[in-house]
Amino acid sequence: GDVKDILGSFLEEQISQLDDPESGLVVLKSFVSAKGTKRHINQQEVIEYSGTFGKEIDAETIKELIQKFIKLRILRDKDEDGKYELRHDSLASKIFEKITIVEKELLEIKNFIDNAYLNYEKRDLLLSEEDLMYIAPYEDKLFLIEKIQSFIDRSKEAFQRARRRRQAIAIAAASVIIIVLSFFTIWAMREGGNAVSQQQIAEDQRNTAV
């Protein structure tokens, strides 16, 4: 608990001393997941998540901020995959406290889309109708790179094609039902007419016999 408080105070102090504290905090937020844990990401992903938090920061500024946080021992230097992370879980917890409810919702949506895209790459699965409805209220607030946006657009196109196909099938089925019902109606009317004719003939024969 004491360590967490000390790290929280240290974090507040270092952010306040930045030339642009708002951008610095947004960059740090990028390293925290929607569950408040450390996120292991590269510089490009920091750019994407910063956009999701409503602040588009150029690559050079982000690079400078990352290097500054490394020198301050807030971030670990990049690994062999070119990814960075926070040095301590308590830092992630303190930064998470600064993430608003709206930002947390956007984080969850972005994580959902990123995971869906990974499934698409592995299994060629597009977003379902329910998935598209889930992300729709947030889509215009997300910062999405071209390949992710293209994935969403392809999912929408596939959904529209499937809906048109279902509509065509429904119309065809309704047409068949109407044709069948019309046939039976005509048949019933014809049979009814024949029955009347037969009844009239029988009546005539009885009258003749009399």
XYZ file of C-alpha atoms in Angstrom:
210
model
C 0.000 0.000 0.000
C 2.789 2.442 0.913
C 4.673 1.603 -2.286
C 1.531 2.248 -4.312
C 1.057 5.639 -2.669
C 4.700 6.577 -3.198
C 4.556 5.572 -6.852
C 1.290 7.478 -7.252
C 2.851 10.661 -5.853
C 5.950 10.181 -7.995
C 3.770 9.721 -11.064
C 1.752 12.863 -10.350
C 4.927 14.870 -9.904
C 6.599 13.660 -13.093
C 3.490 14.181 -15.229
C 3.022 17.710 -13.902
C 6.607 18.596 -14.873
C 6.135 17.628 -18.531
C 5.852 20.331 -21.198
C 2.504 18.772 -22.171
C 1.127 16.872 -19.158
C -2.089 15.934 -20.996
C -0.234 14.168 -23.820
C 2.067 12.488 -21.308
C -0.890 11.097 -19.344
C -2.584 9.893 -22.540
C 0.586 8.023 -23.534
C 0.765 6.384 -20.104
C -2.909 5.421 -20.279
C -2.068 3.487 -23.451
C 0.049 1.115 -21.368
C -2.904 0.111 -19.157
C -5.560 -2.450 -20.097
C -9.313 -2.131 -19.546
C -8.817 -4.304 -16.431
C -6.172 -2.023 -14.933
C -3.206 -4.277 -15.687
C 0.005 -3.556 -17.589
C -0.188 -3.618 -21.359
C 2.782 -4.758 -23.463
C 2.701 -2.641 -26.655
C 4.881 -1.054 -29.339
C 5.085 2.572 -30.436
C 2.500 2.196 -33.221
C 0.013 0.756 -30.756
C 0.640 3.708 -28.431
C -0.339 5.996 -31.318
C -3.546 4.001 -31.863
C -4.534 3.938 -28.197
C -3.753 7.640 -27.804
C -6.219 8.319 -30.610
C -8.789 6.162 -28.833
C -8.390 8.427 -25.798
C -9.299 11.359 -28.022
C -5.845 12.843 -28.536
C -3.921 12.246 -31.746
C -0.227 12.645 -30.969
C 2.389 12.552 -33.712
C 4.880 9.685 -33.781
C 7.899 11.859 -32.930
C 6.257 13.307 -29.807
C 5.234 9.838 -28.657
C 8.761 8.560 -29.229
C 10.151 11.421 -27.113
C 7.644 10.823 -24.316
C 8.370 7.089 -24.264
C 12.110 7.766 -23.969
C 11.481 10.275 -21.180
C 9.382 7.747 -19.250
C 12.112 5.148 -19.719
C 14.680 7.547 -18.218
C 12.293 8.241 -15.334
C 12.039 4.449 -14.836
C 8.279 4.551 -15.358
C 8.574 2.386 -18.491
C 10.857 -0.523 -19.268
C 12.957 -0.166 -22.400
C 11.701 -2.028 -25.466
C 12.270 -5.763 -25.693
C 13.344 -7.836 -28.704
C 9.841 -7.398 -30.170
C 10.054 -3.608 -29.918
C 7.450 -3.445 -27.136
C 7.396 -1.400 -23.942
C 5.567 -1.796 -20.633
C 5.196 -0.116 -17.254
C 7.792 -1.073 -14.664
C 5.358 -1.799 -11.860
C 1.797 -3.106 -11.480
C 1.121 -0.332 -8.969
C 1.873 2.240 -11.669
C -0.747 0.594 -13.887
C -3.210 0.723 -10.996
C -2.600 4.450 -10.353
C -2.846 5.337 -14.048
C -6.040 3.268 -14.314
C -7.605 5.519 -11.665
C -7.188 8.425 -14.080
C -9.020 6.689 -16.924
C -12.618 7.908 -17.215
C -15.641 5.616 -17.552
C -16.060 6.628 -21.207
C -12.375 5.897 -21.886
C -12.718 2.482 -20.225
C -15.673 1.689 -22.478
C -13.667 2.722 -25.532
C -10.755 0.572 -24.337
C -13.031 -2.455 -24.020
C -14.422 -1.886 -27.519
C -10.964 -1.467 -29.011
C -9.734 -4.626 -27.266
C -12.791 -6.455 -28.595
C -12.089 -5.303 -32.157
C -8.375 -6.115 -31.906
C -9.147 -9.653 -30.668
C -11.754 -10.091 -33.402
C -9.175 -9.047 -35.990
C -6.716 -11.627 -34.658
C -9.426 -14.285 -35.067
C -10.034 -13.011 -38.591
C -6.337 -13.415 -39.430
C -6.231 -16.920 -37.964
C -9.651 -18.288 -38.958
C -10.997 -15.808 -41.522
C -13.957 -14.947 -39.259
C -15.651 -11.609 -39.855
C -17.682 -9.678 -37.286
C -21.226 -10.951 -36.794
C -24.391 -8.855 -36.841
C -24.363 -8.787 -33.019
C -20.696 -7.709 -33.014
C -21.405 -4.843 -35.412
C -24.339 -3.695 -33.272
C -22.091 -3.826 -30.183
C -19.379 -1.569 -31.619
C -21.672 0.765 -33.622
C -22.254 3.386 -30.862
C -18.496 3.796 -30.372
C -17.150 3.411 -33.890
C -16.889 7.125 -34.707
C -14.952 7.712 -31.462
C -12.291 5.064 -32.111
C -8.930 5.655 -33.742
C -8.563 2.678 -36.090
C -5.706 1.924 -38.445
C -6.510 1.130 -42.061
C -6.398 -2.668 -41.831
C -8.776 -2.702 -38.835
C -11.198 -0.278 -40.491
C -11.073 -2.379 -43.655
C -11.887 -5.467 -41.563
C -14.959 -3.727 -40.114
C -16.050 -2.515 -43.561
C -15.760 -6.047 -44.996
C -17.820 -7.349 -42.077
C -20.531 -4.781 -42.809
C -20.546 -5.686 -46.502
C -20.820 -9.388 -45.675
C -23.684 -8.655 -43.276
C -25.510 -6.595 -45.916
C -25.082 -9.385 -48.486
C -26.372 -11.948 -46.012
C -29.362 -9.748 -45.140
C -30.211 -9.229 -48.820
C -29.910 -12.973 -49.333
C -32.255 -13.642 -46.401
C -34.709 -11.098 -47.757
C -34.578 -12.721 -51.211
C -35.176 -16.139 -49.665
C -38.074 -14.780 -47.594
C -39.643 -13.172 -50.673
C -39.194 -16.367 -52.688
C -40.714 -18.447 -49.889
C -43.652 -16.054 -49.590
C -44.183 -16.215 -53.360
C -44.196 -20.024 -53.281
C -46.707 -20.000 -50.414
C -48.959 -17.577 -52.311
C -48.771 -19.714 -55.476
C -49.564 -22.899 -53.533
C -52.474 -21.246 -51.712
C -53.781 -19.847 -54.989
C -53.585 -23.292 -56.550
C -55.544 -24.882 -53.701
C -58.083 -22.051 -53.780
C -58.655 -22.538 -57.495
C -58.797 -26.309 -57.034
C -61.275 -25.962 -54.170
C -63.449 -23.610 -56.221
C -63.346 -25.979 -59.176
C -64.170 -28.985 -57.018
C -66.990 -27.028 -55.431
C -68.331 -26.205 -58.907
C -68.105 -29.840 -59.951
C -69.975 -30.912 -56.839
C -72.760 -28.446 -57.610
C -72.925 -29.715 -61.198
C -73.081 -33.332 -60.049
C -75.788 -32.465 -57.584
C -77.793 -30.727 -60.325
C -77.441 -33.712 -62.657
C -78.605 -36.072 -59.913
C -81.569 -33.818 -59.214
C -82.469 -33.725 -62.911
C -82.290 -37.516 -63.132
C -84.621 -37.891 -60.143
C -87.120 -35.503 -61.712
C -86.979 -37.379 -65.015
C -87.555 -40.714 -63.277
C -90.626 -39.319 -61.574
